[in-house]
XYZ file of C-alpha atoms in Angstrom:
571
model
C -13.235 -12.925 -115.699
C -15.225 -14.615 -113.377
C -13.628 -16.429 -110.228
C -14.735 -19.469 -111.357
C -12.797 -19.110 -114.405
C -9.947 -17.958 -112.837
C -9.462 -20.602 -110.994
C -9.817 -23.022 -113.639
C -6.931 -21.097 -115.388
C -5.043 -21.877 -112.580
C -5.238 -25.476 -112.256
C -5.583 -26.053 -116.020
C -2.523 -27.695 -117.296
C -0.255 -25.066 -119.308
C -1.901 -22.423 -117.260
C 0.640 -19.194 -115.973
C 4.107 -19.969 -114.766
C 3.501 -17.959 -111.782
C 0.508 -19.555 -110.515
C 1.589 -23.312 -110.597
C 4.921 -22.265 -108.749
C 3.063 -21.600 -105.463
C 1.911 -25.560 -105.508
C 3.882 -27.691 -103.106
C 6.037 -29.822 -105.016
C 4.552 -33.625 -104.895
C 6.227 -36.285 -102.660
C 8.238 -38.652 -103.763
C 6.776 -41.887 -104.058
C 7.679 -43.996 -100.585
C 10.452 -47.190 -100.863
C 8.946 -50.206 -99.773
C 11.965 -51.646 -99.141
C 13.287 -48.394 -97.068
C 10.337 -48.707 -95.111
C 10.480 -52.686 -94.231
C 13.840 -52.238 -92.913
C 13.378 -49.469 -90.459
C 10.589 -51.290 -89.205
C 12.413 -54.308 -88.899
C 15.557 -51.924 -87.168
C 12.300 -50.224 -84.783
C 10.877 -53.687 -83.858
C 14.809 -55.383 -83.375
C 16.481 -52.803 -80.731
C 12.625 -52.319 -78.708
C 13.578 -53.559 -75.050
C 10.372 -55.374 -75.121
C 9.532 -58.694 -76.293
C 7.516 -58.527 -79.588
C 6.339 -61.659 -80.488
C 4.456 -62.846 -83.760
C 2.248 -65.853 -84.135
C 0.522 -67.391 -86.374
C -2.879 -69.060 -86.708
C -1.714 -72.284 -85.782
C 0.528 -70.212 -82.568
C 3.638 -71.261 -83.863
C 6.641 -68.176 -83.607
C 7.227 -66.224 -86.904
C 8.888 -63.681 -85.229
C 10.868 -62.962 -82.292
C 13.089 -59.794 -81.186
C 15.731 -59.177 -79.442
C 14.097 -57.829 -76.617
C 12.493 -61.186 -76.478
C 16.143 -62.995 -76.453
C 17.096 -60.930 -73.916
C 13.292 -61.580 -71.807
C 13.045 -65.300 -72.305
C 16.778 -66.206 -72.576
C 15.669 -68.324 -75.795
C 17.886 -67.378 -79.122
C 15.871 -66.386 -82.241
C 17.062 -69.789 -83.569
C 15.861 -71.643 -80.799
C 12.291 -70.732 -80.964
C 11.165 -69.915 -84.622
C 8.949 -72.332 -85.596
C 7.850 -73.831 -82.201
C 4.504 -73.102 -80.425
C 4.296 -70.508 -78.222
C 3.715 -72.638 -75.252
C 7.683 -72.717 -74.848
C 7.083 -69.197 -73.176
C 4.291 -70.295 -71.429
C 3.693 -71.612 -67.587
C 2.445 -74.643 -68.147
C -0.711 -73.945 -65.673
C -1.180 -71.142 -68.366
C -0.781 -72.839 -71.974
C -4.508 -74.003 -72.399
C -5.901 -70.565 -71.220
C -3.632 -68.625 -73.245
C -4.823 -70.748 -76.190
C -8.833 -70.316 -75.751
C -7.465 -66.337 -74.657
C -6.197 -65.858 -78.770
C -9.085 -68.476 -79.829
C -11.731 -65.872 -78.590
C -9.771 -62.872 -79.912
C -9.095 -64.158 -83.106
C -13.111 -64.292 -83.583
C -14.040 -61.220 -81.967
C -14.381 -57.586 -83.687
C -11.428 -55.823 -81.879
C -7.767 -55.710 -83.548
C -6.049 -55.017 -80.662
C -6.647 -55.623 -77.035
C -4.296 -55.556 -73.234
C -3.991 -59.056 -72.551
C -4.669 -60.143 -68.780
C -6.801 -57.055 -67.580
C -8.323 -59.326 -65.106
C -5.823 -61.364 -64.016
C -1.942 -61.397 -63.838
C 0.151 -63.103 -66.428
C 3.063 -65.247 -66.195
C 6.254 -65.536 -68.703
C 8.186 -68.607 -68.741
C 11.925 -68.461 -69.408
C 14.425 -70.787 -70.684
C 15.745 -71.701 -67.158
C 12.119 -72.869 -65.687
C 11.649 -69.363 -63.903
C 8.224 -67.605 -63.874
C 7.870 -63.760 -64.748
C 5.311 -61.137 -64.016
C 4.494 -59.357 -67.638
C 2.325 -57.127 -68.637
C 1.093 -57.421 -73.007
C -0.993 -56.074 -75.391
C -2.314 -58.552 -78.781
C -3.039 -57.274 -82.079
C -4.503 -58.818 -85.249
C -3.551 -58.652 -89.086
C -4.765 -60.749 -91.728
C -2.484 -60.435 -94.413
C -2.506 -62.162 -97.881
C -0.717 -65.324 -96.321
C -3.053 -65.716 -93.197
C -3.505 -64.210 -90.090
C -0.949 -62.873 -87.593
C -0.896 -62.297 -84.232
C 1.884 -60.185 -82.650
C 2.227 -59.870 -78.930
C 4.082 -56.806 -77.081
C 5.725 -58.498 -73.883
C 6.693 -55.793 -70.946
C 9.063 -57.746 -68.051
C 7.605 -56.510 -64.720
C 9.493 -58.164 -62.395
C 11.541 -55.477 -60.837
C 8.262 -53.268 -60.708
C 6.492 -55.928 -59.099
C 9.340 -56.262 -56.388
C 9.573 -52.866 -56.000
C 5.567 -52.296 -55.118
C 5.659 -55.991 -53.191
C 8.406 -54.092 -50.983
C 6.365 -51.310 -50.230
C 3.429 -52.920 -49.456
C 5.304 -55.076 -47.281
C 7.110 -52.463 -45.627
C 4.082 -50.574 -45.139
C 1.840 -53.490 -43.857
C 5.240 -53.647 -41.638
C 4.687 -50.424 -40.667
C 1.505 -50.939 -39.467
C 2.711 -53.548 -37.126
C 5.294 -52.693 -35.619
C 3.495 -49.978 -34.599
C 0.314 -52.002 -33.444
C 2.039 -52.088 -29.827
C 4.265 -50.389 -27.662
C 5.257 -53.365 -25.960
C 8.582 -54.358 -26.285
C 8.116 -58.363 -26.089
C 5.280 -58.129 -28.185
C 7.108 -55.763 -31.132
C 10.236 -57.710 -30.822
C 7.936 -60.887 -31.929
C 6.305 -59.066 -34.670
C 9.480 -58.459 -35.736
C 10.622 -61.889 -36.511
C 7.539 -62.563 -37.743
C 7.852 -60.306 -40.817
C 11.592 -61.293 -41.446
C 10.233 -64.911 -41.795
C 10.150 -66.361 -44.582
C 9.645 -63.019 -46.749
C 13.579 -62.162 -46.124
C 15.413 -65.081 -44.339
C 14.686 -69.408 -42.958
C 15.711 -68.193 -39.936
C 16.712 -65.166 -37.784
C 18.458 -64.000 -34.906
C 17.706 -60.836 -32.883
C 20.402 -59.202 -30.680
C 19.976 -56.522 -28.719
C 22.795 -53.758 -26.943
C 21.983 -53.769 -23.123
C 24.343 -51.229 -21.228
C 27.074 -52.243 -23.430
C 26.628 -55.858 -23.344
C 25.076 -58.583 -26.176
C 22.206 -59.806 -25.382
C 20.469 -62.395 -27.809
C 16.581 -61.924 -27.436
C 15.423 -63.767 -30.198
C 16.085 -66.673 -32.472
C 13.735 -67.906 -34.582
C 13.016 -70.629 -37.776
C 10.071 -70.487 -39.722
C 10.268 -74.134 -39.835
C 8.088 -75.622 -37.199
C 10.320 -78.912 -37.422
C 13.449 -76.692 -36.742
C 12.517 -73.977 -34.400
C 13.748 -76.149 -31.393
C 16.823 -75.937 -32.944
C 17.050 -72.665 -33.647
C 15.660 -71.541 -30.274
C 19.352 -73.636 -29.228
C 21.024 -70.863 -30.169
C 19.757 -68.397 -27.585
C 22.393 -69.621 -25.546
C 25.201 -68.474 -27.624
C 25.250 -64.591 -28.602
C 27.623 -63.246 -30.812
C 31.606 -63.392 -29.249
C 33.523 -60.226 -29.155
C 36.754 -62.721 -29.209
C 35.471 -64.110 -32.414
C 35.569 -62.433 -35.875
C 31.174 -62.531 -36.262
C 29.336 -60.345 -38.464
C 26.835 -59.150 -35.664
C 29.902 -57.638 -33.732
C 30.838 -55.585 -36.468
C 27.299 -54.335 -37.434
C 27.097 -53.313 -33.928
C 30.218 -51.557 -33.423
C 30.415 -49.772 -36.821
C 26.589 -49.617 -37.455
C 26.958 -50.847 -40.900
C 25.492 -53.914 -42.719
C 27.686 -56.835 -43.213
C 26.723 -59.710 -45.973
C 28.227 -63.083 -46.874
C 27.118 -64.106 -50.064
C 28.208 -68.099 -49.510
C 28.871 -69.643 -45.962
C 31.083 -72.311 -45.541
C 32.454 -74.753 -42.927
C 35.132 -72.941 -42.099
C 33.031 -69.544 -41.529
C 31.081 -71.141 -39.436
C 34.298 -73.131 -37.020
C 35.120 -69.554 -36.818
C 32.025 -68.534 -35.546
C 31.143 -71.175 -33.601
C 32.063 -71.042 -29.624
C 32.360 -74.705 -28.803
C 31.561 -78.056 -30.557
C 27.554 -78.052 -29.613
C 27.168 -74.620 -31.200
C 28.799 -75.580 -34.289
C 27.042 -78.713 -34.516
C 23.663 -76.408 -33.644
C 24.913 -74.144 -36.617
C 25.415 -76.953 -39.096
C 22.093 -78.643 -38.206
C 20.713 -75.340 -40.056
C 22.387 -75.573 -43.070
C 22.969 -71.462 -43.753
C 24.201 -70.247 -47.334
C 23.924 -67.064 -46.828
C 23.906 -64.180 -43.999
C 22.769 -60.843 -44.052
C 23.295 -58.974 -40.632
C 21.682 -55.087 -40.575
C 22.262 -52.783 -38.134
C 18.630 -51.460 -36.134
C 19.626 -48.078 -35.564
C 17.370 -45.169 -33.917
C 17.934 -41.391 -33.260
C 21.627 -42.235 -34.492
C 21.891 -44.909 -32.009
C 22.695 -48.574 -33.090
C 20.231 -50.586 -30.964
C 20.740 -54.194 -32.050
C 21.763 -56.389 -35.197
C 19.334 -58.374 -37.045
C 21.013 -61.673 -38.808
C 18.959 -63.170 -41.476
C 19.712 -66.394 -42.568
C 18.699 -68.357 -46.048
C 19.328 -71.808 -46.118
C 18.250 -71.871 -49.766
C 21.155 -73.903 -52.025
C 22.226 -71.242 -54.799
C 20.349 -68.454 -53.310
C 22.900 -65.792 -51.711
C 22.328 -62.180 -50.471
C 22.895 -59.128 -52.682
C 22.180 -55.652 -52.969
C 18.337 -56.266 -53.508
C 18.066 -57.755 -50.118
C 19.773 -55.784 -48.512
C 18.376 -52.593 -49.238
C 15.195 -54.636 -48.179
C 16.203 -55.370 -45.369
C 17.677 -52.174 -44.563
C 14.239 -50.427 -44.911
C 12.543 -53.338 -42.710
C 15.388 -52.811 -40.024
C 14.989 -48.817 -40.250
C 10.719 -49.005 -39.353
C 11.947 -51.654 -36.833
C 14.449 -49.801 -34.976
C 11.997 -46.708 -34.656
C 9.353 -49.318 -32.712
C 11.933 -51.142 -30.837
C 13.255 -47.846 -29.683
C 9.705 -46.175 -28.823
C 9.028 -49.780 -27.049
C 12.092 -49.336 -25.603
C 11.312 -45.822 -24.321
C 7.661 -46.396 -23.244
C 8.593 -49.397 -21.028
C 11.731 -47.185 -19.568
C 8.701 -44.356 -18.825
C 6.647 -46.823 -17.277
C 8.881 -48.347 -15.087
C 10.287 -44.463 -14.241
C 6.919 -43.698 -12.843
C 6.605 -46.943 -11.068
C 9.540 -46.126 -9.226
C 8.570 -42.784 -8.537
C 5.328 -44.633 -6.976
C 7.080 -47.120 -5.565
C 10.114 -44.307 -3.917
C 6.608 -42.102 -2.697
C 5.254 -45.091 -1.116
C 8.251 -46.111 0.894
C 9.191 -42.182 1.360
C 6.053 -41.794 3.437
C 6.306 -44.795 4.794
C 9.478 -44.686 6.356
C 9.074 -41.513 7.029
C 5.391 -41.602 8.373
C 6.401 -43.937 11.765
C 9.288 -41.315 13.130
C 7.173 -38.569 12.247
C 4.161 -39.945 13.887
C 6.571 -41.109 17.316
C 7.659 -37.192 16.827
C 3.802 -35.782 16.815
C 2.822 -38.246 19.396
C 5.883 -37.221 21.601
C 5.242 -33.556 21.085
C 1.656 -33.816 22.325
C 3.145 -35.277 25.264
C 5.838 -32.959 25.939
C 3.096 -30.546 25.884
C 0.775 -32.054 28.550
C 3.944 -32.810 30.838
C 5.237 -29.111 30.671
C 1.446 -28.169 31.562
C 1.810 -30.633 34.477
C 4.793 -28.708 35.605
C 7.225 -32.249 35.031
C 10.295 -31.013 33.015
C 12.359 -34.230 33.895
C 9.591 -36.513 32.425
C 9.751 -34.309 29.237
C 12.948 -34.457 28.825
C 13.031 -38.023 28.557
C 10.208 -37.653 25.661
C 13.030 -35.490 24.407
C 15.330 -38.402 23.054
C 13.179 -40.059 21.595
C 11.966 -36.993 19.487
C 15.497 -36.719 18.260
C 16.212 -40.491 18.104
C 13.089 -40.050 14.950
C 14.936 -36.917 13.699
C 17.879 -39.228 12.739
C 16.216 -41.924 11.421
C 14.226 -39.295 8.441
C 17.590 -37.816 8.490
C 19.062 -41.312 7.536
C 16.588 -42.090 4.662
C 16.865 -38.506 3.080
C 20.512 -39.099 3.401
C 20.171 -42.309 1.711
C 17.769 -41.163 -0.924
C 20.620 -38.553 -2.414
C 22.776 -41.096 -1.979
C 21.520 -43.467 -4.304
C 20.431 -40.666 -6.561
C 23.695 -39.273 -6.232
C 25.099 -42.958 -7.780
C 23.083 -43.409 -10.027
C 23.475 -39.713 -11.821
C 27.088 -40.924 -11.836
C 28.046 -37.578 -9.442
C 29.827 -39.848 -6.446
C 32.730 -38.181 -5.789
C 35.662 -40.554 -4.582
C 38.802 -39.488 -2.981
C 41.491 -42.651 -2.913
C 44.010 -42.735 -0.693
C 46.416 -45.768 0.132
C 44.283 -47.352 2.989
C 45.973 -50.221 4.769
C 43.292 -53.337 4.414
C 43.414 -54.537 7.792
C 42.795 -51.441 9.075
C 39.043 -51.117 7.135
C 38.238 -54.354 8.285
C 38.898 -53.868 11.978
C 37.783 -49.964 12.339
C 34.522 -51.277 10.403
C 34.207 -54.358 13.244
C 34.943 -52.197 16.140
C 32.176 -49.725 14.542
C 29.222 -52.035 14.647
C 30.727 -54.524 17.657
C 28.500 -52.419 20.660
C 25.568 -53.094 18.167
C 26.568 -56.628 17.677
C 26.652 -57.306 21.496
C 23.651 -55.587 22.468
C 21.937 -58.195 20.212
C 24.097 -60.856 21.339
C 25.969 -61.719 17.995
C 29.200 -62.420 17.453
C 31.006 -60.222 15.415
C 35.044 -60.541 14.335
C 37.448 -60.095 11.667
C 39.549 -62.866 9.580
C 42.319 -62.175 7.484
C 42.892 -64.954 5.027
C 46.323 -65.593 2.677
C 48.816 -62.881 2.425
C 47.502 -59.618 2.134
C 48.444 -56.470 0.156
C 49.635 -53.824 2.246
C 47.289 -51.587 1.168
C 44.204 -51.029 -1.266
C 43.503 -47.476 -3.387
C 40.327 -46.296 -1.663
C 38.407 -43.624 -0.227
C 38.099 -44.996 3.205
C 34.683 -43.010 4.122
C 33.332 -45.039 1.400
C 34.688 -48.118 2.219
C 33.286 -47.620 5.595
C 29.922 -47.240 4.556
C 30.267 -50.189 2.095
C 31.248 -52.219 5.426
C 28.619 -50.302 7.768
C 25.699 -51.159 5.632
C 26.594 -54.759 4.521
C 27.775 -55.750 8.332
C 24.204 -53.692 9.463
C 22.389 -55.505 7.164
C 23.625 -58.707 8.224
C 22.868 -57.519 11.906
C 18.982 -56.735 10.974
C 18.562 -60.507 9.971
C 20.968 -62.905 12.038
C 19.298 -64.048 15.619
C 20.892 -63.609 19.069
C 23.370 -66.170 19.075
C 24.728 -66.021 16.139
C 28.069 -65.173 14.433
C 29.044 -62.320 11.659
C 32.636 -62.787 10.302
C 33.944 -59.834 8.165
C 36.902 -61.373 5.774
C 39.617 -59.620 3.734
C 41.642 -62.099 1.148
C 44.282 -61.376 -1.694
C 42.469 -62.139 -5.170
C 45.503 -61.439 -7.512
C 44.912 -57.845 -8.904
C 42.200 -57.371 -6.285
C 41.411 -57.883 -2.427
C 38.013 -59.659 -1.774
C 36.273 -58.615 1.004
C 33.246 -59.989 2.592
C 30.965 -59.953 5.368
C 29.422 -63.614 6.851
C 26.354 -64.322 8.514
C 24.456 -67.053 9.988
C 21.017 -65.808 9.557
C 17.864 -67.264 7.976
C 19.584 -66.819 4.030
C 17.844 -65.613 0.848
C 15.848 -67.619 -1.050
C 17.294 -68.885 -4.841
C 14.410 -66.289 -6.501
C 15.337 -63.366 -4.777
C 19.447 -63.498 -5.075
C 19.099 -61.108 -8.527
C 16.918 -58.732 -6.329
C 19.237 -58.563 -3.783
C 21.201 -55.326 -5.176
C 18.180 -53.579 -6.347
C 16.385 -50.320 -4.335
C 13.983 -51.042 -2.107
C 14.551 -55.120 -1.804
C 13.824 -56.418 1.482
C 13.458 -60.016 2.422
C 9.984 -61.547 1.589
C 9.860 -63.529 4.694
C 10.979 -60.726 7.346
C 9.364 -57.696 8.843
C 10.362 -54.227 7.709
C 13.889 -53.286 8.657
C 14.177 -50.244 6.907
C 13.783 -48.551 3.578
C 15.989 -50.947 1.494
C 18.424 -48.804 -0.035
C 21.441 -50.201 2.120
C 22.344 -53.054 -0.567
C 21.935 -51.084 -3.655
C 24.067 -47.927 -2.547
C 26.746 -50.587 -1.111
C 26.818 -52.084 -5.041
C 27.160 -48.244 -6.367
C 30.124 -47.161 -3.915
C 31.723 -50.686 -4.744
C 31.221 -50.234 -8.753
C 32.372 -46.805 -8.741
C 35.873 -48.118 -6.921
C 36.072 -50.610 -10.196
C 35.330 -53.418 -8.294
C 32.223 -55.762 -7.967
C 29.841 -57.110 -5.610
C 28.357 -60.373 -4.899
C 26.086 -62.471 -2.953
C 26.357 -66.357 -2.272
C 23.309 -67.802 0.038
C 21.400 -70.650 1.270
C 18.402 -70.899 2.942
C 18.918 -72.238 6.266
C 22.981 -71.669 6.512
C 23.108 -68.126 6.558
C 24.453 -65.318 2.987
C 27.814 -64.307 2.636
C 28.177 -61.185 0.849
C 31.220 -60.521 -1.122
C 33.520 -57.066 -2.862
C 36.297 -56.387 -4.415
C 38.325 -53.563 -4.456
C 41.640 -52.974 -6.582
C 45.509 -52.933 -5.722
C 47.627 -50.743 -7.354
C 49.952 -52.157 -10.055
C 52.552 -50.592 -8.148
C 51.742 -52.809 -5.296
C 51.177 -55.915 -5.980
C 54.368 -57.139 -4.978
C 54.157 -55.823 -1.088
C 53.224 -58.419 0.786
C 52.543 -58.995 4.575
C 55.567 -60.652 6.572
């Protein structure tokens, strides 16, 4: 038998048992019925909106996805044109969009390729979406189904990055710390808050740098409140965030929040004048170091902080922190090596006139030895050492101050009887007073402790610089009058002159290294003030100066009384 044959016999109805039992069995015929219903389950739990049309755009069908998307029920919207879940700018677009598609070859096609499309849902808000359309013409007409994809938390989520790297990018534009402070508050307005406040941790102590609106018409107002940092008496959200270095939010503000806040009737009234909702305050924190506390403010009605925002805001606050601290750090470098210059340039100064008087009296020396005059060289003797002391005096001052300001003073306290530091620190300085004609004597004022807890070296070099720096600047005839008076826990000392005074713009200078007068000659390195401050401060007391041009400066310290003490009083 031929194969041909053979496999006729095979196929042929009634052919051998055997050979039609290795055919597959047929299907059974599909349920039409069976079918419509899972396709009807498939289309009802999809978590997109499907949407079908038809030729005249009115809804024939509409998921639950699309409940859920457009916050329309089924009920609401079968029937109606499919304008209802369209931006109006949109609805004639949309139209001539299906118009063209309906006429063209394709069956399907991703709807706004070129441009982004809008949603509109039942509460007036707009949507990002992204759809696809498809065609069928069926026995009763044409249908067009729509598959609807809510973008809106994707779109956040890349609008965040973007932002956060465009902030990136400027914050980092500078190294200024003005200027990235400023760029700062410009990114925080109006993308996360109306307004903002900045404030900052300086040596332990608030300092509000920034407050800002993005409404021209209200940025007076808000600048207002650069007067009135956050209170450590009062329960504010700042304080918190910059003790614990965690975020603090208050979904709604009210009155009585902001009484609380408030530190006197014109801040409140400053406060209300805003109108905040809301408050998000985030911590900007650097090399685990809280640096400051950013408060953002929206004055929007109904529109409160939550966890979206603030895990914005936390990201914004971490790149911030970085450039505030590198800011921070450059302008600390900067002003490090100016000091350096500015300590090299007084170093040789001060030290270049003794050591010149030394060279110059050495040469001298020389030639009068030659001569065979001893006595004459002996006189150029003196002043060789007199030179000696003075570099020996500004080396000694230089680790001093260094010494301070490493926080390595060592203090020993004793009980020192407080008239006795005022008159041994008179009758130190009184040959030097008299010599230049001026007046120096004590006054005790009130009823004086017995005794203060001090270390009485230091005291006396507190006394011997403030009384020699009063000396340098008060003219023959004058008067210096060095004061002791009770001050409840404290005795205030001080030391008066009647020299020329300080003028108003130099009084915060007065303390600082190097400062000398403007407006009189060269008296000396300048560190006399500033190590004065640092042997005062590291007693626990504090140092002032009061001046006025014309009637002389009166510089004032404190130094403590023991608790124990208090009560012994002068008969």
């Amino acid at each position: 038998m031929n194969p041909k044959d053979r496999l006729r016999r095979i196929f042929r109805p009634g052919g051998p048992a055997r050979d039609d039992a290795a055919l597959p069995a047929p299907a059974p015929e599909a349920d039409p019925t069976l079918d419509r219903a899972r396709f009807e389950r498939i289309v009802e739990i999809a978590a997109d909106a499907i949407i079908s049309v038809d030729e005249r755009q009115r809804i024939i069908l509409f998921n639950t996805g699309a409940e859920e998307i457009f916050g329309w029920a089924r009920t609401e919207v079968l029937g109606r044109s499919l304008d209802v879940l369209l931006p109006e700018r949109f609805r004639g677009t949309h139209s001539r969009h299906i118009g063209s598609f309906a006429e063209g070859a394709e069956t399907a096609r991703r709807m706004g390729e070129r441009r982004e499309i809008a949603g509109l849902r039942r509460d007036g808000r707009e949507f990002p979406a992204e759809a696809s359309i498809s065609r069928l013409d069926t026995p009763g007409g044409r249908i067009f189904t729509v598959v609807l994809r809510d973008i809106t938390e994707r779109k956040r989520a890349d609008d965040v990055q973007r932002f956060l790297a465009d902030a990136g990018e400027i914050l980092a534009r500078s190294l200024d710390y003005e200027a990235t402070i400023e760029g700062l508050v410009r990114l925080a307005l109006p993308r996360l808050a109306d307004w903002c406040a900045l404030d900052i941790l300086d040596d332990g102590e608030i300092r509000r740098i920034q407050v800002a609106h993005h409404d021209p018409e209200r940025a007076e107002t808000a600048r207002a409140l650069a007067a009135y940092p956050p209170d450590r008496t009062r329960p504010h959200p700042a304080i918190a965030v910059l003790e614990t270095g965690e975020p603090e939010l208050v979904a709604a503000i009210t009155d009585t929040f902001l009484e609380a806040i408030a530190a006197d009737a014109v801040h409140l009234a400053l406060l209300r004048e805003l109108s905040p909702r809301s408050l998000l305050v985030v911590p900007l924190t650097a090399r685990g170091r809280t640096l400051g506390a950013l408060s953002l403010f929206s004055t929007q009605p109904g529109h409160g902080y939550g966890p979206e925002e603030l895990t914005f805001a936390l990201e914004l606050a971490r790149r911030a922190a970085l450039a505030v601290d590198n800011a921070r750090l450059y302008s600390e470098a900067r002003n490090a090596v100016a000091v350096r210059d500015e300590v090299l340039s007084v170093v040789s100064h001060d030290l270049g006139n003794p050591l010149s008087a030394i060279l110059v009296s050495a040469r001298v020396i020389d030639r009068l030895l030659e001569a065979g005059k001893p006595l004459e060289a002996a006189a150029h003797i003196a002043a060789v050492r007199q030179s000696a002391r003075q570099m020996e005096r500004l080396i000694r001052d230089l680790l001093e101050i260094r010494r301070i300001e490493a926080g390595r003073l060592v203090l020993v306290p004793r009980w020192e009887p407080v008239r006795k530091l005022v008159e041994e620190a008179v009758a130190a300085l009184r040959p030097v007073a008299e010599d230049r004609e001026i007046a120096l004597g004590p006054r005790f004022d009130g009823e004086l402790p017995d005794a203060v807890h001090a270390d009485a070296d230091r005291v006396g070099q507190i006394f011997s610089n403030l009384i020699g720096n009063a000396l340098k600047f008060t003219p023959a005839g004058g008067a210096i009058t060095v004061s002791a008076a009770p001050a409840g826990r404290e005795v205030l000392f001080g030391v008066e002159d009647t020299g020329p005074g300080i003028p108003p713009e130099e009084i915060p200078r007065v303390f600082d290294r190097f400062w000398q007068a403007r407006n009189q000659a060269s008296h000396g390195v300048g560190l006399g003030l500033a190590i004065a401050r640092g042997l005062v401060e590291a007693h626990g007391g504090r140092v002032e100066v009061a001046s006025e041009v014309g009637r002389g400066s009166r510089f004032l310290f404190t130094l403590p009384v023991h608790p124990a003490e208090d009560g012994r009083r002068r008969g």
